[in-house]
Short mmCIF file of C-alpha atoms in Angstrom, two decimals:
data_model
loop_
_atom_site.label_atom_id
_atom_site.label_comp_id
_atom_site.label_asym_id
_atom_site.label_seq_id
_atom_site.Cartn_x
_atom_site.Cartn_y
_atom_site.Cartn_z
CA UNK U 1 -25.37 34.25 -6.82
CA UNK U 2 -25.81 35.63 -3.83
CA UNK U 3 -24.40 34.43 -0.03
CA UNK U 4 -27.36 32.87 0.58
CA UNK U 5 -27.61 30.82 -2.66
CA UNK U 6 -24.29 30.07 -2.06
CA UNK U 7 -24.15 28.88 1.60
CA UNK U 8 -27.15 26.47 0.49
CA UNK U 9 -25.71 25.48 -2.56
CA UNK U 10 -22.44 24.52 -0.68
CA UNK U 11 -24.85 22.55 2.08
CA UNK U 12 -26.81 20.48 -0.53
CA UNK U 13 -23.20 19.21 -2.11
CA UNK U 14 -22.33 18.93 1.67
CA UNK U 15 -24.98 16.36 2.69
CA UNK U 16 -24.80 14.79 -0.89
CA UNK U 17 -21.55 14.07 -1.12
CA UNK U 18 -21.96 12.82 2.67
CA UNK U 19 -25.36 11.17 1.99
CA UNK U 20 -23.56 8.75 -0.76
CA UNK U 21 -20.13 8.43 1.04
CA UNK U 22 -21.82 5.99 3.63
CA UNK U 23 -24.14 4.78 1.24
CA UNK U 24 -21.53 3.45 -0.98
CA UNK U 25 -19.79 2.28 2.30
CA UNK U 26 -22.20 0.76 4.92
CA UNK U 27 -24.70 -0.59 2.71
CA UNK U 28 -24.97 -4.65 2.73
CA UNK U 29 -24.56 -6.46 -0.45
CA UNK U 30 -26.80 -9.06 -0.79
CA UNK U 31 -24.35 -11.97 0.48
CA UNK U 32 -23.64 -10.14 3.93
CA UNK U 33 -27.32 -9.40 4.63
CA UNK U 34 -27.81 -12.94 5.01
CA UNK U 35 -25.51 -13.17 7.34
CA UNK U 36 -25.62 -12.81 11.02
CA UNK U 37 -23.47 -9.80 12.35
CA UNK U 38 -21.02 -10.53 14.15
CA UNK U 39 -20.10 -12.37 11.52
CA UNK U 40 -20.16 -9.53 8.98
CA UNK U 41 -17.77 -6.85 11.78
CA UNK U 42 -15.78 -10.15 11.40
CA UNK U 43 -15.22 -9.67 7.84
CA UNK U 44 -15.05 -5.91 8.51
CA UNK U 45 -11.96 -6.32 10.75
CA UNK U 46 -11.04 -8.44 7.98
CA UNK U 47 -10.58 -6.23 5.64
CA UNK U 48 -10.11 -3.30 6.97
CA UNK U 49 -7.26 -4.23 9.54
CA UNK U 50 -5.51 -0.20 9.50
CA UNK U 51 -8.72 0.52 11.07
CA UNK U 52 -7.00 -1.53 13.63
CA UNK U 53 -4.74 1.12 13.83
CA UNK U 54 -5.02 2.65 16.91
CA UNK U 55 -3.06 5.44 15.16
CA UNK U 56 -4.19 5.32 12.05
CA UNK U 57 -8.47 5.34 13.23
CA UNK U 58 -7.17 8.86 16.09
CA UNK U 59 -5.38 10.45 13.09
CA UNK U 60 -7.65 10.54 10.74
CA UNK U 61 -10.60 12.82 10.50
CA UNK U 62 -13.87 12.45 9.13
CA UNK U 63 -14.51 13.30 5.61
CA UNK U 64 -16.67 15.36 5.56
CA UNK U 65 -15.70 17.50 8.55
CA UNK U 66 -13.98 21.19 7.93
CA UNK U 67 -14.42 21.04 3.90
CA UNK U 68 -14.19 23.77 1.94
CA UNK U 69 -16.86 22.66 -1.70
CA UNK U 70 -13.86 22.43 -3.27
CA UNK U 71 -12.57 19.91 -1.33
CA UNK U 72 -15.22 18.03 -0.89
CA UNK U 73 -15.71 17.65 -4.66
CA UNK U 74 -11.92 16.57 -5.19
CA UNK U 75 -13.27 13.81 -2.12
CA UNK U 76 -15.44 12.40 -3.77
CA UNK U 77 -13.68 11.42 -7.23
CA UNK U 78 -10.75 10.22 -5.13
CA UNK U 79 -13.02 7.90 -3.19
CA UNK U 80 -14.55 6.88 -6.69
CA UNK U 81 -11.21 6.25 -7.68
CA UNK U 82 -10.68 4.45 -4.17
CA UNK U 83 -14.12 1.58 -5.15
CA UNK U 84 -12.46 0.75 -8.67
CA UNK U 85 -11.47 -2.55 -8.47
CA UNK U 86 -7.99 -2.71 -10.17
CA UNK U 87 -7.64 -6.51 -11.43
CA UNK U 88 -4.00 -7.80 -11.66
CA UNK U 89 -3.23 -11.14 -13.08
CA UNK U 90 -0.18 -13.29 -12.37
CA UNK U 91 2.79 -15.03 -14.66
CA UNK U 92 5.59 -17.10 -14.37
CA UNK U 93 7.15 -17.33 -17.41
CA UNK U 94 10.30 -18.54 -15.62
CA UNK U 95 12.68 -20.09 -12.93
CA UNK U 96 16.62 -20.20 -12.37
CA UNK U 97 18.45 -22.53 -10.16
CA UNK U 98 20.13 -20.67 -7.12
CA UNK U 99 23.67 -22.79 -5.75
CA UNK U 100 24.24 -21.08 -2.88
CA UNK U 101 26.96 -22.84 -0.46
CA UNK U 102 25.11 -26.19 0.22
CA UNK U 103 22.07 -25.30 -0.93
CA UNK U 104 19.68 -25.05 -4.06
CA UNK U 105 16.60 -23.88 -4.69
CA UNK U 106 14.50 -23.15 -7.71
CA UNK U 107 13.51 -18.44 -7.98
CA UNK U 108 9.93 -18.69 -9.85
CA UNK U 109 9.87 -15.33 -11.62
CA UNK U 110 6.17 -14.24 -10.87
CA UNK U 111 4.96 -11.25 -13.43
CA UNK U 112 2.29 -8.86 -11.60
CA UNK U 113 0.36 -7.02 -14.96
CA UNK U 114 -2.41 -4.91 -14.90
CA UNK U 115 -5.16 -5.34 -17.13
CA UNK U 116 -6.39 -3.67 -19.77
CA UNK U 117 -2.88 -1.85 -19.29
CA UNK U 118 0.11 -2.00 -20.71
CA UNK U 119 3.65 -3.70 -20.13
CA UNK U 120 5.01 -0.29 -18.49
CA UNK U 121 3.46 -1.26 -15.17
CA UNK U 122 3.76 -4.71 -14.53
CA UNK U 123 6.89 -4.76 -11.61
CA UNK U 124 8.69 -8.30 -11.55
CA UNK U 125 9.49 -9.89 -8.73
CA UNK U 126 10.99 -13.53 -7.18
CA UNK U 127 10.15 -15.58 -4.83
CA UNK U 128 11.53 -19.23 -3.87
CA UNK U 129 9.18 -22.45 -3.09
CA UNK U 130 9.44 -21.53 1.27
CA UNK U 131 8.26 -18.34 0.64
CA UNK U 132 4.99 -19.87 -0.80
CA UNK U 133 4.93 -22.32 1.39
CA UNK U 134 4.89 -19.46 4.43
CA UNK U 135 2.26 -17.30 3.33
CA UNK U 136 0.32 -19.77 2.30
CA UNK U 137 0.89 -21.53 6.26
CA UNK U 138 0.15 -17.49 7.30
CA UNK U 139 -2.84 -17.67 6.06
CA UNK U 140 -4.31 -20.76 7.19
CA UNK U 141 -4.09 -19.25 9.99
CA UNK U 142 -5.62 -16.24 9.58
CA UNK U 143 -8.09 -17.13 7.28
CA UNK U 144 -8.79 -20.66 7.60
CA UNK U 145 -12.51 -20.67 6.31
CA UNK U 146 -11.14 -18.94 3.18
CA UNK U 147 -8.75 -20.94 3.18
CA UNK U 148 -10.31 -24.60 3.17
CA UNK U 149 -10.59 -24.97 -0.40
CA UNK U 150 -7.20 -24.04 -1.37
CA UNK U 151 -4.60 -26.86 -2.86
CA UNK U 152 -1.30 -26.25 -2.70
CA UNK U 153 1.69 -27.80 -4.53
CA UNK U 154 2.73 -30.29 -1.94
CA UNK U 155 6.72 -30.85 -1.14
CA UNK U 156 8.72 -34.47 -2.19
CA UNK U 157 11.75 -35.27 -0.95
CA UNK U 158 13.78 -36.33 -4.22
CA UNK U 159 13.43 -34.68 -8.12
CA UNK U 160 12.30 -31.38 -7.19
CA UNK U 161 14.61 -29.67 -9.83
CA UNK U 162 13.16 -31.57 -12.85
CA UNK U 163 12.21 -29.86 -15.75
CA UNK U 164 8.15 -31.57 -15.03
CA UNK U 165 8.82 -30.49 -11.45
CA UNK U 166 9.53 -27.50 -11.79
CA UNK U 167 6.61 -26.79 -14.64
CA UNK U 168 3.94 -28.01 -12.52
CA UNK U 169 4.82 -26.20 -9.60
CA UNK U 170 5.26 -22.37 -12.22
CA UNK U 171 1.57 -23.45 -13.25
CA UNK U 172 0.94 -24.14 -9.85
CA UNK U 173 2.31 -21.08 -8.28
CA UNK U 174 0.08 -19.02 -11.26
CA UNK U 175 -3.68 -20.29 -10.14
CA UNK U 176 -2.21 -20.02 -6.78
CA UNK U 177 -1.86 -16.65 -6.87
CA UNK U 178 -4.87 -16.16 -8.87
CA UNK U 179 -7.36 -17.78 -5.96
CA UNK U 180 -5.60 -15.45 -3.61
CA UNK U 181 -6.07 -13.29 -5.44
CA UNK U 182 -9.89 -13.24 -5.73
CA UNK U 183 -10.89 -13.68 -2.23
CA UNK U 184 -11.46 -10.26 -1.41
CA UNK U 185 -10.58 -10.39 2.79
CA UNK U 186 -7.17 -12.29 1.77
CA UNK U 187 -5.64 -9.59 -1.16
CA UNK U 188 -6.19 -6.78 0.78
CA UNK U 189 -4.53 -8.54 4.03
CA UNK U 190 -1.45 -7.42 5.23
CA UNK U 191 0.30 -10.87 4.70
CA UNK U 192 -0.55 -10.92 1.49
CA UNK U 193 1.19 -8.10 0.22
CA UNK U 194 3.61 -8.60 2.44
CA UNK U 195 4.47 -11.70 0.04
CA UNK U 196 4.52 -9.97 -2.49
CA UNK U 197 6.41 -6.37 -1.86
CA UNK U 198 8.59 -7.04 2.03
CA UNK U 199 11.76 -8.55 0.18
CA UNK U 200 12.09 -6.02 -1.99
CA UNK U 201 11.55 -3.54 1.09
CA UNK U 202 14.10 -4.59 3.15
CA UNK U 203 16.27 -4.36 0.80
CA UNK U 204 15.59 -1.27 -0.65
CA UNK U 205 15.77 -0.13 2.91
CA UNK U 206 19.02 -1.76 3.72
CA UNK U 207 20.26 0.12 0.89
CA UNK U 208 18.78 3.38 2.18
CA UNK U 209 19.89 2.90 6.00
CA UNK U 210 24.15 1.56 3.83
CA UNK U 211 23.83 5.19 2.17
CA UNK U 212 23.52 3.38 -1.25
CA UNK U 213 20.90 6.39 -2.49
CA UNK U 214 20.22 5.07 -6.35
CA UNK U 215 19.83 1.50 -6.20
CA UNK U 216 17.48 1.65 -2.71
CA UNK U 217 15.25 4.38 -5.94
CA UNK U 218 15.37 2.14 -8.45
CA UNK U 219 13.65 -0.81 -5.67
CA UNK U 220 11.40 1.65 -4.28
CA UNK U 221 9.54 2.20 -7.74
CA UNK U 222 9.37 -0.77 -8.72
CA UNK U 223 7.80 -1.23 -6.18
CA UNK U 224 5.68 1.51 -5.55
CA UNK U 225 3.88 1.16 -8.57
CA UNK U 226 2.54 -2.61 -6.98
CA UNK U 227 1.86 -1.70 -3.72
CA UNK U 228 -0.06 1.21 -5.61
CA UNK U 229 -2.43 -0.71 -7.06
CA UNK U 230 -2.44 -3.47 -4.45
CA UNK U 231 -3.14 -1.00 -1.51
CA UNK U 232 -5.32 1.09 -3.21
CA UNK U 233 -8.74 1.28 -0.57
CA UNK U 234 -5.89 2.45 2.19
CA UNK U 235 -2.85 4.50 0.57
CA UNK U 236 -1.79 6.20 3.61
CA UNK U 237 -0.24 2.77 4.04
CA UNK U 238 1.49 3.70 0.53
CA UNK U 239 3.32 6.90 2.66
CA UNK U 240 6.33 5.55 4.66
CA UNK U 241 7.82 4.28 0.60
CA UNK U 242 7.20 7.59 -0.58
CA UNK U 243 8.49 9.28 1.72
CA UNK U 244 11.88 6.71 1.37
CA UNK U 245 11.65 7.99 -2.11
CA UNK U 246 11.73 11.58 -1.41
CA UNK U 247 14.38 10.92 1.13
CA UNK U 248 16.45 9.09 -1.79
CA UNK U 249 15.34 11.71 -4.55
CA UNK U 250 16.94 14.72 -2.21
CA UNK U 251 20.29 12.56 -1.28
CA UNK U 252 21.10 12.77 -5.02
CA UNK U 253 20.17 16.61 -5.47
CA UNK U 254 17.24 16.12 -7.30
CA UNK U 255 14.09 18.05 -5.88
CA UNK U 256 12.16 18.48 -8.47
CA UNK U 257 11.54 14.54 -7.89
CA UNK U 258 11.82 14.57 -4.51
CA UNK U 259 9.03 17.88 -4.35
CA UNK U 260 6.24 15.80 -6.55
CA UNK U 261 6.77 12.35 -4.71
CA UNK U 262 6.31 14.35 -1.16
CA UNK U 263 3.41 16.06 -3.05
CA UNK U 264 1.83 12.50 -3.55
CA UNK U 265 3.03 11.51 0.52
CA UNK U 266 1.14 14.41 1.94
CA UNK U 267 -1.88 13.97 -0.24
CA UNK U 268 -2.65 11.10 1.24
CA UNK U 269 -1.79 12.97 4.89
CA UNK U 270 -4.21 15.36 4.08
CA UNK U 271 -6.87 13.70 7.26
CA UNK U 272 -4.13 11.73 9.55
CA UNK U 273 -2.37 14.96 10.78
CA UNK U 274 -1.44 12.40 13.03
CA UNK U 275 0.95 9.99 11.31
CA UNK U 276 4.40 9.80 12.05
CA UNK U 277 5.08 10.43 8.47
CA UNK U 278 2.75 13.77 8.94
CA UNK U 279 5.66 16.62 10.03
CA UNK U 280 9.00 15.89 9.19
CA UNK U 281 7.48 15.03 5.74
CA UNK U 282 6.22 19.14 5.88
CA UNK U 283 9.25 19.95 7.04
CA UNK U 284 11.13 18.61 3.89
CA UNK U 285 8.63 20.05 1.59
CA UNK U 286 9.02 23.39 3.10
CA UNK U 287 13.23 23.12 2.22
CA UNK U 288 12.14 21.79 -0.54
CA UNK U 289 9.63 24.14 -2.18
CA UNK U 290 11.87 27.33 -0.84
CA UNK U 291 15.03 24.98 -2.97
CA UNK U 292 12.54 25.20 -6.18
CA UNK U 293 10.92 28.75 -5.96
CA UNK U 294 7.67 27.22 -4.80
CA UNK U 295 4.80 28.25 -2.53
CA UNK U 296 6.00 27.65 0.72
CA UNK U 297 4.17 30.21 3.27
CA UNK U 298 1.21 27.43 2.81
CA UNK U 299 3.17 24.95 3.97
CA UNK U 300 4.09 26.89 6.89
CA UNK U 301 1.21 27.63 8.05
CA UNK U 302 0.02 23.74 8.23
CA UNK U 303 3.09 22.96 10.48
CA UNK U 304 2.59 26.13 12.22
CA UNK U 305 -0.98 25.52 13.23
CA UNK U 306 -0.20 21.96 13.50
CA UNK U 307 2.04 23.33 16.32
CA UNK U 308 -0.59 25.51 18.27
CA UNK U 309 -2.29 22.36 18.52
CA UNK U 310 -0.61 19.30 19.75
CA UNK U 311 2.25 19.46 22.36
CA UNK U 312 6.05 19.89 21.82
CA UNK U 313 7.40 16.42 21.33
CA UNK U 314 10.44 15.20 19.79
CA UNK U 315 9.56 14.73 16.31
CA UNK U 316 12.02 12.70 14.11
CA UNK U 317 13.11 14.01 10.46
CA UNK U 318 12.28 12.35 7.24
CA UNK U 319 15.83 10.03 6.94
CA UNK U 320 15.42 9.63 10.78
CA UNK U 321 11.90 7.88 10.07
CA UNK U 322 12.67 5.96 6.80
CA UNK U 323 16.19 4.59 8.25
CA UNK U 324 14.17 3.22 10.89
CA UNK U 325 11.36 0.94 8.71
CA UNK U 326 12.85 -2.99 7.96
CA UNK U 327 15.10 -2.95 10.13
CA UNK U 328 15.46 -6.44 11.98
#
């Protein structure tokens, strides 16, 4: 193929991907066509809360800018993967009663499964009644219309620990989570995702700050699988967790796994080079690549390119950034 034909083919592919991407992200559904424009805009903001973050919006470049033919093809493959709906099932098979000093409460074991997957993809968390109650209260503040017909198990003064009440709540909470997840704006909301992941992340980062890297890593590896399924449409949001995993593996002297998770994190930041984790991650990846005998020159070139475009500023190391996450 001569150079003119190659340029024409590349331009046609670029225009095709741009057209398809624009259509897939802006074409309204039948339901949205009948809604006022102001309401649709409000819903878009709900669905994509990260767009309100100036750091994210300024950092992420246009997906079609300065991309080669190969990069365009890879971008479109990733877009199609992200558009697929990940369906999750919520099961509450058991409970346990906890007595701590003068308090007593029931912990509900929640198993989160991806439909059509093996048990290896399940996530297991525990929450108590007050956790569900706080979630419900927070969602009512932001999604009053969507939550209008959602019922919540009422609090009772006596009999909370009888088998009958506990079994009723197990079923009620299962239906409650299923209903919340069925509503697009709620399942993508930070409040819902925090309910499912934040307690475990707080524990993991506490272990990391205390130098308990094995324990921290164990929790983080559990959480990252759930985060990936919950935040598939916003992969940048899971970068801090991926980087914390890199820090743990690095301090446990496992550079192979550290590099593997670092590559995942770096791929999510390809168009978000202003992200606070980008440069510390690049520097860590260069160190790991050198240690493993891998190509580090391309990473070094990205780092030098970034430095020539930006004013010199103080950049934290990857570990310094990680220990600052979820500080109470």
